[in-house]
Structures are given as structure tokens and as C-alpha cells.
């Protein structure tokens, strides 16, 4: 059976240039409504992946996202948000994009067509069997990603793929296939749209659920967040006011002294035998 890329099929809409702004926005919004339902169908695979990741990370394993173009950028984005949100070192979740950091802003010609470079990029981080490699490829055919998954799997490393096409070559290259079938894009083939939106949702799910399982959230609060600006200092201070019953200024002093809500709370409770 010939593999058909659903994500590359003709848009369900035509004559886009003849539509009003309102019509365009309405149509795009209607298409975007399909994304969450497509992600919902992939929840069993996502759950399986997160369960495996948590077990590995508790023993020192890391997450590697790897992709090209929009998919690569979204992996790098999710990885970059882990340190400020959860207070983890940037070495725990790493995003790799075909063509390197230059490709975050500008396309790098033929970077995604190299079947060996992905594994080379991963080897720079001394990747091992406790790590997890998550490929992101809407088409499911990106050589850079498939090559990396093949090599990682051969070395006994857990692999997964986030793709918009079922039964793709990338799905067959991975241990766990997260197939989020969102259908044809509004602009034919523009995977930065529904596919990109779904990829962002799934990456959020994977790392957020993992970080919660690793104890980086308490209740529903980001108690390990980095205090990198005034807004976050204020948020952390108010968390301590609520949790410990302190006055605002005392809570702020305690927060800045210890560097995180969790450390400040633990220190206060220990000192005051609470």
C-alpha cells in the first residue's frame, strides 16, 4: 500500500485570495477546532510515553526533541521553557533542530535531508540508554528525524515520534508513535498551522505531566520556577503569603533569600517546626 500524506492533501477550502478577512479567520478557527480532538485520540500513546520518560528521568535520563523546520522550532521552544517554568537545568530537556541554531530563524538548505546528521547531533550530548528521543515531523518522512530515530533505537534508546500522518516511515522507526491526524491544512501543505498547533499541545503535555510526576509542581503552583522578573517574584511571594500566612514583605524577603518558593517554604517550615 502506498503511503499517503494526509497533511499534504489539498485544503478543504479554495479561492482563499477571494475571501474577506473575516471569512479567512472564521475558516481557520473552524479548522483549529479539530486539533484538540485529534490530540485526544493520541492520549493513550502520549500516556505510554510519559510513563516511560518519568521512569527514566528518575534515574538520570533526559528528553531530546529532534525535528526540522517548524517541528524543530517547536521542540526547541518547549525545551527552552522547562528551566524558567520548573527550575530544571537546561540539560534535562534538549531541543535539536536540523541546521543548528541558525535554523531557528532562517531555513538551512537541505539540512533536513541528511539521514546521518541527527544521530551525530545527539552524540554530542553523550546520549545513553536512560535518555528518550522524541522526533517531531508532521509529514512523518523527514530524513533527519528518521535517521536519528533509527540510530537511537539501534542503541537501545527509547524513541517516539509526533506526526500528523498515520503509518508513516517515522512511525515505523519509533518505539511509540503519537499520530495526531488533523487532516489537510487550510493552506495546502502548511504544517505550521494545525500540525504545528497540535505538536505544541503534545509537547506541553509531555513535559508538563513529566515535571509534575517528578515533583516540580505543588498543588497547582510552579514552586520551582526561576525568579527571572518582577512578575514572577510577585507571583512567588503571593504563593508564600497564601501557603505560610506571612505578610507580603516578609514572604518576599524569604523568597529572594532562598531563590524559589519550594526552598523558601521548606526552610521556613524547618526553622519554625511547622
XYZ file of C-alpha atoms in Angstrom:
274
model
C 0.000 0.000 0.000
C 1.341 3.435 -0.947
C 1.886 5.787 1.985
C -0.306 8.877 1.588
C 0.471 12.085 3.461
C -2.858 13.355 4.755
C -1.126 16.545 5.866
C -0.176 17.249 2.226
C -3.647 16.746 0.759
C -5.466 19.668 -0.850
C -7.137 22.094 1.528
C -10.869 21.698 2.081
C -11.158 25.371 1.086
C -10.399 27.110 -2.197
C -10.110 30.591 -3.694
C -8.637 31.838 -0.432
C -7.453 35.062 -2.044
C -11.090 35.973 -2.799
C -12.224 35.694 0.823
C -12.650 38.591 3.244
C -10.505 38.819 6.375
C -13.487 37.731 8.454
C -14.085 34.686 6.277
C -10.429 33.686 6.433
C -10.323 33.938 10.209
C -13.594 32.050 10.611
C -12.373 29.239 8.359
C -9.001 28.951 10.134
C -10.724 28.911 13.512
C -13.053 26.122 12.362
C -10.058 24.066 11.273
C -8.205 24.744 14.529
C -11.173 23.362 16.465
C -10.294 19.926 15.061
C -6.848 19.876 16.649
C -7.781 19.151 20.265
C -9.943 16.205 19.191
C -7.079 14.796 17.133
C -4.759 15.115 20.137
C -7.357 13.432 22.355
C -7.262 10.334 20.164
C -3.496 10.165 20.689
C -3.701 10.292 24.504
C -3.004 6.559 25.062
C 0.290 6.829 23.168
C 1.194 10.057 24.981
C 0.451 8.418 28.351
C 2.638 5.452 27.485
C 5.500 7.767 26.523
C 5.273 9.950 29.624
C 5.191 6.893 31.900
C 8.374 5.590 30.271
C 10.061 9.011 30.409
C 9.334 9.531 34.108
C 10.849 6.164 34.985
C 13.995 7.043 33.045
C 14.329 10.620 34.281
C 14.126 9.465 37.889
C 17.328 7.570 37.123
C 19.032 10.491 35.406
C 17.646 10.225 31.874
C 16.930 13.209 29.636
C 14.464 14.174 26.907
C 15.713 15.062 23.433
C 13.362 16.654 20.913
C 14.590 16.459 17.330
C 12.993 17.947 14.232
C 13.358 20.197 11.207
C 11.692 23.482 10.294
C 8.560 24.311 12.271
C 8.669 20.952 14.033
C 12.248 21.511 15.158
C 11.489 25.032 16.340
C 8.583 23.815 18.462
C 10.783 21.210 20.137
C 13.419 23.816 20.922
C 10.677 26.125 22.245
C 9.291 23.530 24.628
C 12.756 22.600 25.870
C 13.656 26.248 26.463
C 10.593 26.759 28.661
C 11.438 23.997 31.142
C 14.139 25.841 33.158
C 12.107 29.006 33.860
C 8.854 27.137 34.469
C 10.068 24.217 36.563
C 13.530 25.273 37.736
C 15.234 22.380 35.974
C 18.701 22.743 34.493
C 18.634 23.167 30.691
C 20.486 19.867 30.361
C 17.363 17.841 31.245
C 15.219 18.648 28.190
C 17.111 19.477 24.993
C 15.765 20.578 21.629
C 17.707 19.893 18.428
C 16.842 21.313 15.006
C 18.232 20.351 11.603
C 20.736 23.012 10.604
C 21.512 24.060 14.184
C 20.534 27.253 15.965
C 20.744 29.275 12.743
C 17.729 27.322 11.516
C 15.595 28.734 14.333
C 15.281 31.976 12.362
C 16.286 31.080 8.823
C 15.853 27.960 6.684
C 19.047 25.987 6.162
C 19.118 24.432 2.708
C 18.884 20.618 2.628
C 19.527 20.328 6.384
C 16.521 18.069 6.897
C 17.560 15.744 4.064
C 20.664 14.395 5.858
C 19.925 10.961 7.312
C 23.083 10.829 9.456
C 23.300 14.313 10.984
C 20.562 13.780 13.560
C 22.445 10.972 15.278
C 25.668 12.989 15.094
C 23.890 15.884 16.825
C 22.613 13.564 19.557
C 26.057 12.047 20.131
C 27.407 15.473 21.055
C 25.382 15.114 24.272
C 26.735 11.651 25.141
C 23.264 10.222 24.718
C 22.614 6.955 26.546
C 20.045 4.279 27.307
C 18.260 6.251 30.025
C 17.516 9.073 27.587
C 14.469 9.467 25.337
C 14.483 10.788 21.774
C 11.229 12.351 20.563
C 11.107 13.079 16.852
C 8.708 15.722 15.605
C 7.745 15.536 11.938
C 4.325 16.447 10.586
C 4.968 14.563 7.346
C 6.458 11.543 9.065
C 9.085 11.363 6.327
C 11.834 13.810 7.403
C 15.182 12.033 6.783
C 16.997 13.957 9.554
C 14.438 12.724 12.091
C 14.050 9.168 10.794
C 17.807 8.651 10.697
C 18.134 9.846 14.289
C 15.296 7.576 15.454
C 16.737 4.552 13.651
C 20.185 5.023 15.179
C 18.874 5.809 18.654
C 16.670 2.725 18.612
C 19.585 0.546 17.482
C 21.493 1.767 20.532
C 18.693 0.757 22.896
C 17.371 4.285 23.452
C 13.615 4.866 23.833
C 12.223 6.655 20.777
C 8.930 8.340 19.935
C 7.520 10.358 17.056
C 4.896 13.099 16.919
C 3.425 13.096 13.409
C 0.276 14.092 11.534
C 0.260 11.041 9.272
C -0.641 7.514 10.383
C 1.553 4.570 9.473
C 4.353 6.861 8.313
C 8.012 5.839 7.909
C 8.799 7.807 11.077
C 6.112 5.877 12.975
C 7.796 2.629 11.984
C 11.182 3.997 13.089
C 9.963 4.792 16.627
C 9.025 2.693 19.657
C 5.996 4.880 20.363
C 4.075 6.626 17.585
C 1.960 9.621 18.552
C -0.176 10.051 15.436
C -2.224 13.218 15.586
C -4.294 13.233 12.402
C -5.559 16.787 11.911
C -6.346 16.446 8.199
C -5.372 18.758 5.335
C -4.078 22.209 6.264
C -6.056 25.367 5.495
C -3.249 26.472 3.199
C -2.334 23.223 1.464
C 0.782 21.681 2.995
C 1.378 24.470 5.533
C 2.166 22.284 8.529
C 2.909 25.341 10.679
C -0.872 25.594 11.101
C -2.918 22.700 12.538
C 0.012 20.301 12.698
C 2.166 22.871 14.482
C -0.618 23.717 16.912
C -1.103 20.049 17.763
C 2.637 19.484 18.142
C 2.818 22.363 20.634
C -0.089 20.897 22.607
C 1.514 17.459 22.762
C 4.944 18.793 23.759
C 3.246 20.787 26.526
C 1.506 17.639 27.714
C 4.651 15.513 27.687
C 6.888 17.862 29.654
C 4.239 19.275 31.989
C 2.984 15.836 33.020
C 6.571 14.645 33.397
C 7.610 17.595 35.564
C 4.558 17.152 37.799
C 5.391 13.465 38.212
C 8.959 14.456 39.130
C 7.701 16.715 41.932
C 8.351 20.082 40.276
C 4.787 21.302 40.971
C 3.000 21.511 44.324
C -0.779 21.668 44.379
C -1.164 23.550 41.126
C 1.718 26.000 41.598
C 5.089 26.371 39.862
C 7.000 26.262 43.131
C 10.354 25.745 41.398
C 10.040 28.498 38.783
C 13.009 30.804 38.176
C 12.595 34.289 39.631
C 13.697 35.971 36.420
C 11.492 39.077 36.517
C 9.329 41.208 38.808
C 6.125 39.428 37.774
C 7.481 36.042 38.845
C 8.872 37.409 42.109
C 5.420 38.821 42.872
C 3.755 35.528 41.936
C 6.126 33.568 44.155
C 5.658 35.995 47.021
C 1.885 35.625 46.851
C 2.261 31.854 46.867
C 4.176 32.069 50.147
C 1.685 34.527 51.630
C -1.106 32.036 50.938
C 0.801 28.927 51.975
C 2.545 30.202 55.105
C 0.294 33.065 56.214
C 3.120 35.619 56.107
C 2.964 39.328 55.428
C 3.847 40.223 51.849
C 7.217 41.858 52.563
C 8.376 39.028 54.819
C 7.343 36.479 52.212
C 9.211 38.415 49.530
C 12.339 38.618 51.658
C 12.205 34.899 52.326
C 11.668 34.124 48.637
C 14.607 36.208 47.455
C 16.816 34.777 50.187
C 16.220 31.161 49.153
C 15.630 31.572 45.408
C 12.438 29.557 44.924
C 9.033 29.090 46.511
C 9.800 25.478 47.401
C 13.150 26.222 49.034
C 11.719 29.208 50.914
C 8.738 27.190 52.134
C 10.871 24.216 53.177
C 13.314 26.470 55.037
C 10.551 28.327 56.846
C 8.797 25.118 57.900
C 12.034 23.586 59.146
C 13.049 26.707 61.080
C 9.610 27.149 62.644
C 8.834 23.434 63.046
C 5.630 23.841 61.030
